[in-house]
mmCIF file with all atom_site columns, C-alpha atoms in Angstrom:
data_model
loop_
_atom_site.group_PDB
_atom_site.id
_atom_site.type_symbol
_atom_site.label_atom_id
_atom_site.label_alt_id
_atom_site.label_comp_id
_atom_site.label_asym_id
_atom_site.label_entity_id
_atom_site.label_seq_id
_atom_site.pdbx_PDB_ins_code
_atom_site.Cartn_x
_atom_site.Cartn_y
_atom_site.Cartn_z
_atom_site.occupancy
_atom_site.B_iso_or_equiv
_atom_site.pdbx_formal_charge
_atom_site.auth_seq_id
_atom_site.auth_comp_id
_atom_site.auth_asym_id
_atom_site.auth_atom_id
_atom_site.pdbx_PDB_model_num
ATOM 1  C CA . MET T 1 1  ? 90.277  109.098 105.992 1.00 73.00 ? 1  MET T CA 1
ATOM 2  C CA . ILE T 1 2  ? 93.935  108.134 106.399 1.00 83.00 ? 2  ILE T CA 1
ATOM 3  C CA . TRP T 1 3  ? 93.043  104.442 106.105 1.00 83.00 ? 3  TRP T CA 1
ATOM 4  C CA . SER T 1 4  ? 91.199  105.160 102.862 1.00 79.00 ? 4  SER T CA 1
ATOM 5  C CA . LEU T 1 5  ? 94.314  106.807 101.427 1.00 82.00 ? 5  LEU T CA 1
ATOM 6  C CA . ILE T 1 6  ? 96.523  103.934 102.543 1.00 83.00 ? 6  ILE T CA 1
ATOM 7  C CA . VAL T 1 7  ? 94.174  101.294 101.145 1.00 83.00 ? 7  VAL T CA 1
ATOM 8  C CA . GLY T 1 8  ? 93.764  103.356 97.950  1.00 80.00 ? 8  GLY T CA 1
ATOM 9  C CA . ALA T 1 9  ? 97.550  103.472 97.564  1.00 82.00 ? 9  ALA T CA 1
ATOM 10 C CA . ILE T 1 10 ? 97.820  99.713  98.043  1.00 85.00 ? 10 ILE T CA 1
ATOM 11 C CA . ILE T 1 11 ? 95.008  99.064  95.566  1.00 84.00 ? 11 ILE T CA 1
ATOM 12 C CA . GLY T 1 12 ? 96.654  101.427 93.057  1.00 81.00 ? 12 GLY T CA 1
ATOM 13 C CA . ALA T 1 13 ? 100.023 99.755  93.564  1.00 83.00 ? 13 ALA T CA 1
ATOM 14 C CA . ILE T 1 14 ? 98.490  96.311  93.007  1.00 84.00 ? 14 ILE T CA 1
ATOM 15 C CA . ALA T 1 15 ? 96.757  97.529  89.852  1.00 83.00 ? 15 ALA T CA 1
ATOM 16 C CA . GLY T 1 16 ? 99.982  99.119  88.621  1.00 80.00 ? 16 GLY T CA 1
ATOM 17 C CA . ALA T 1 17 ? 101.932 95.938  89.293  1.00 82.00 ? 17 ALA T CA 1
ATOM 18 C CA . LEU T 1 18 ? 99.368  93.799  87.487  1.00 83.00 ? 18 LEU T CA 1
ATOM 19 C CA . THR T 1 19 ? 99.426  96.073  84.440  1.00 79.00 ? 19 THR T CA 1
ATOM 20 C CA . ASN T 1 20 ? 103.223 96.655  84.584  1.00 76.00 ? 20 ASN T CA 1
ATOM 21 C CA . ARG T 1 21 ? 102.656 100.429 84.538  1.00 67.00 ? 21 ARG T CA 1
ATOM 22 C CA . GLY T 1 22 ? 102.600 101.345 88.219  1.00 59.00 ? 22 GLY T CA 1
ATOM 23 C CA . ALA T 1 23 ? 106.212 102.420 88.636  1.00 61.00 ? 23 ALA T CA 1
ATOM 24 C CA . ALA T 1 24 ? 105.962 105.000 85.880  1.00 62.00 ? 24 ALA T CA 1
ATOM 25 C CA . MET T 1 25 ? 102.895 106.623 87.453  1.00 66.00 ? 25 MET T CA 1
ATOM 26 C CA . GLY T 1 26 ? 104.347 107.455 90.880  1.00 72.00 ? 26 GLY T CA 1
ATOM 27 C CA . TRP T 1 27 ? 102.847 107.003 94.319  1.00 74.00 ? 27 TRP T CA 1
ATOM 28 C CA . ILE T 1 28 ? 100.437 109.952 94.194  1.00 79.00 ? 28 ILE T CA 1
ATOM 29 C CA . ALA T 1 29 ? 99.010  108.712 90.908  1.00 78.00 ? 29 ALA T CA 1
ATOM 30 C CA . ASN T 1 30 ? 98.725  105.235 92.433  1.00 75.00 ? 30 ASN T CA 1
ATOM 31 C CA . ILE T 1 31 ? 96.675  106.652 95.318  1.00 77.00 ? 31 ILE T CA 1
ATOM 32 C CA . VAL T 1 32 ? 94.423  108.554 92.917  1.00 84.00 ? 32 VAL T CA 1
ATOM 33 C CA . ALA T 1 33 ? 94.053  105.525 90.627  1.00 81.00 ? 33 ALA T CA 1
ATOM 34 C CA . GLY T 1 34 ? 93.262  103.333 93.638  1.00 80.00 ? 34 GLY T CA 1
ATOM 35 C CA . LEU T 1 35 ? 90.612  105.700 95.003  1.00 85.00 ? 35 LEU T CA 1
ATOM 36 C CA . ILE T 1 36 ? 88.983  106.387 91.636  1.00 88.00 ? 36 ILE T CA 1
ATOM 37 C CA . GLY T 1 37 ? 89.245  102.711 90.720  1.00 86.00 ? 37 GLY T CA 1
ATOM 38 C CA . ALA T 1 38 ? 87.609  101.744 94.009  1.00 85.00 ? 38 ALA T CA 1
ATOM 39 C CA . TRP T 1 39 ? 84.758  104.132 93.332  1.00 87.00 ? 39 TRP T CA 1
ATOM 40 C CA . ILE T 1 40 ? 84.271  102.912 89.749  1.00 90.00 ? 40 ILE T CA 1
ATOM 41 C CA . GLY T 1 41 ? 84.710  99.238  90.618  1.00 88.00 ? 41 GLY T CA 1
ATOM 42 C CA . GLN T 1 42 ? 82.230  99.346  93.475  1.00 87.00 ? 42 GLN T CA 1
ATOM 43 C CA . GLY T 1 43 ? 79.787  101.350 91.384  1.00 89.00 ? 43 GLY T CA 1
ATOM 44 C CA . LEU T 1 44 ? 79.858  98.833  88.552  1.00 90.00 ? 44 LEU T CA 1
ATOM 45 C CA . LEU T 1 45 ? 80.461  95.557  90.391  1.00 87.00 ? 45 LEU T CA 1
ATOM 46 C CA . GLY T 1 46 ? 78.976  96.163  93.833  1.00 84.00 ? 46 GLY T CA 1
ATOM 47 C CA . THR T 1 47 ? 80.497  95.711  97.272  1.00 83.00 ? 47 THR T CA 1
ATOM 48 C CA . TRP T 1 48 ? 81.078  91.973  97.387  1.00 85.00 ? 48 TRP T CA 1
ATOM 49 C CA . GLY T 1 49 ? 84.196  90.424  98.843  1.00 82.00 ? 49 GLY T CA 1
ATOM 50 C CA . PRO T 1 50 ? 86.276  91.520  101.803 1.00 87.00 ? 50 PRO T CA 1
ATOM 51 C CA . ASN T 1 51 ? 86.035  95.154  102.919 1.00 84.00 ? 51 ASN T CA 1
ATOM 52 C CA . ILE T 1 52 ? 88.889  97.234  104.278 1.00 82.00 ? 52 ILE T CA 1
ATOM 53 C CA . ALA T 1 53 ? 88.423  100.913 105.181 1.00 80.00 ? 53 ALA T CA 1
ATOM 54 C CA . GLY T 1 54 ? 84.990  100.878 103.567 1.00 79.00 ? 54 GLY T CA 1
ATOM 55 C CA . MET T 1 55 ? 86.292  99.596  100.225 1.00 82.00 ? 55 MET T CA 1
ATOM 56 C CA . ALA T 1 56 ? 85.425  96.230  98.726  1.00 85.00 ? 56 ALA T CA 1
ATOM 57 C CA . ILE T 1 57 ? 88.844  94.917  97.755  1.00 85.00 ? 57 ILE T CA 1
ATOM 58 C CA . ILE T 1 58 ? 88.137  92.758  94.678  1.00 89.00 ? 58 ILE T CA 1
ATOM 59 C CA . PRO T 1 59 ? 85.882  95.227  92.791  1.00 90.00 ? 59 PRO T CA 1
ATOM 60 C CA . SER T 1 60 ? 88.244  98.051  93.786  1.00 88.00 ? 60 SER T CA 1
ATOM 61 C CA . ILE T 1 61 ? 91.281  96.291  92.319  1.00 87.00 ? 61 ILE T CA 1
ATOM 62 C CA . ILE T 1 62 ? 89.383  95.519  89.112  1.00 90.00 ? 62 ILE T CA 1
ATOM 63 C CA . GLY T 1 63 ? 88.286  99.153  88.840  1.00 90.00 ? 63 GLY T CA 1
ATOM 64 C CA . ALA T 1 64 ? 91.821  100.402 89.537  1.00 87.00 ? 64 ALA T CA 1
ATOM 65 C CA . ILE T 1 65 ? 93.225  98.106  86.839  1.00 87.00 ? 65 ILE T CA 1
ATOM 66 C CA . VAL T 1 66 ? 90.794  99.669  84.367  1.00 89.00 ? 66 VAL T CA 1
ATOM 67 C CA . VAL T 1 67 ? 91.749  103.190 85.492  1.00 86.00 ? 67 VAL T CA 1
ATOM 68 C CA . VAL T 1 68 ? 95.505  102.495 85.269  1.00 83.00 ? 68 VAL T CA 1
ATOM 69 C CA . ALA T 1 69 ? 95.123  100.888 81.832  1.00 82.00 ? 69 ALA T CA 1
ATOM 70 C CA . VAL T 1 70 ? 93.054  103.778 80.460  1.00 84.00 ? 70 VAL T CA 1
ATOM 71 C CA . VAL T 1 71 ? 95.323  106.484 81.907  1.00 80.00 ? 71 VAL T CA 1
ATOM 72 C CA . SER T 1 72 ? 98.503  104.791 80.692  1.00 77.00 ? 72 SER T CA 1
ATOM 73 C CA . PHE T 1 73 ? 96.934  104.325 77.233  1.00 80.00 ? 73 PHE T CA 1
ATOM 74 C CA . PHE T 1 74 ? 96.187  108.038 76.914  1.00 79.00 ? 74 PHE T CA 1
ATOM 75 C CA . LEU T 1 75 ? 99.542  109.070 78.364  1.00 73.00 ? 75 LEU T CA 1
ATOM 76 C CA . SER T 1 76 ? 101.426 106.814 75.964  1.00 70.00 ? 76 SER T CA 1
ATOM 77 C CA . ARG T 1 77 ? 99.471  108.211 73.007  1.00 69.00 ? 77 ARG T CA 1
ATOM 78 C CA . SER T 1 78 ? 100.194 111.808 74.018  1.00 64.00 ? 78 SER T CA 1
ATOM 79 C CA . THR T 1 79 ? 103.968 111.237 74.211  1.00 59.00 ? 79 THR T CA 1
ATOM 80 C CA . ARG T 1 80 ? 104.246 109.944 70.642  1.00 59.00 ? 80 ARG T CA 1
#
């Protein structure tokens, strides 16, 4: 369970760095985005690629990028 949180945080941080929105979200949001992104990415793309802590890394990062982009889109629209 701890490894899943750590890997989820790393995946969320990678997704945030790739979208240039990770620093504004905070580390708890990065963990949540990484875990939800891993779930969505593996559900849509499968479990191909290297696995760490039961998460397929490549589909998880792709899913987390989608989650971070969608969340930051809605947060930026609500602050206007």
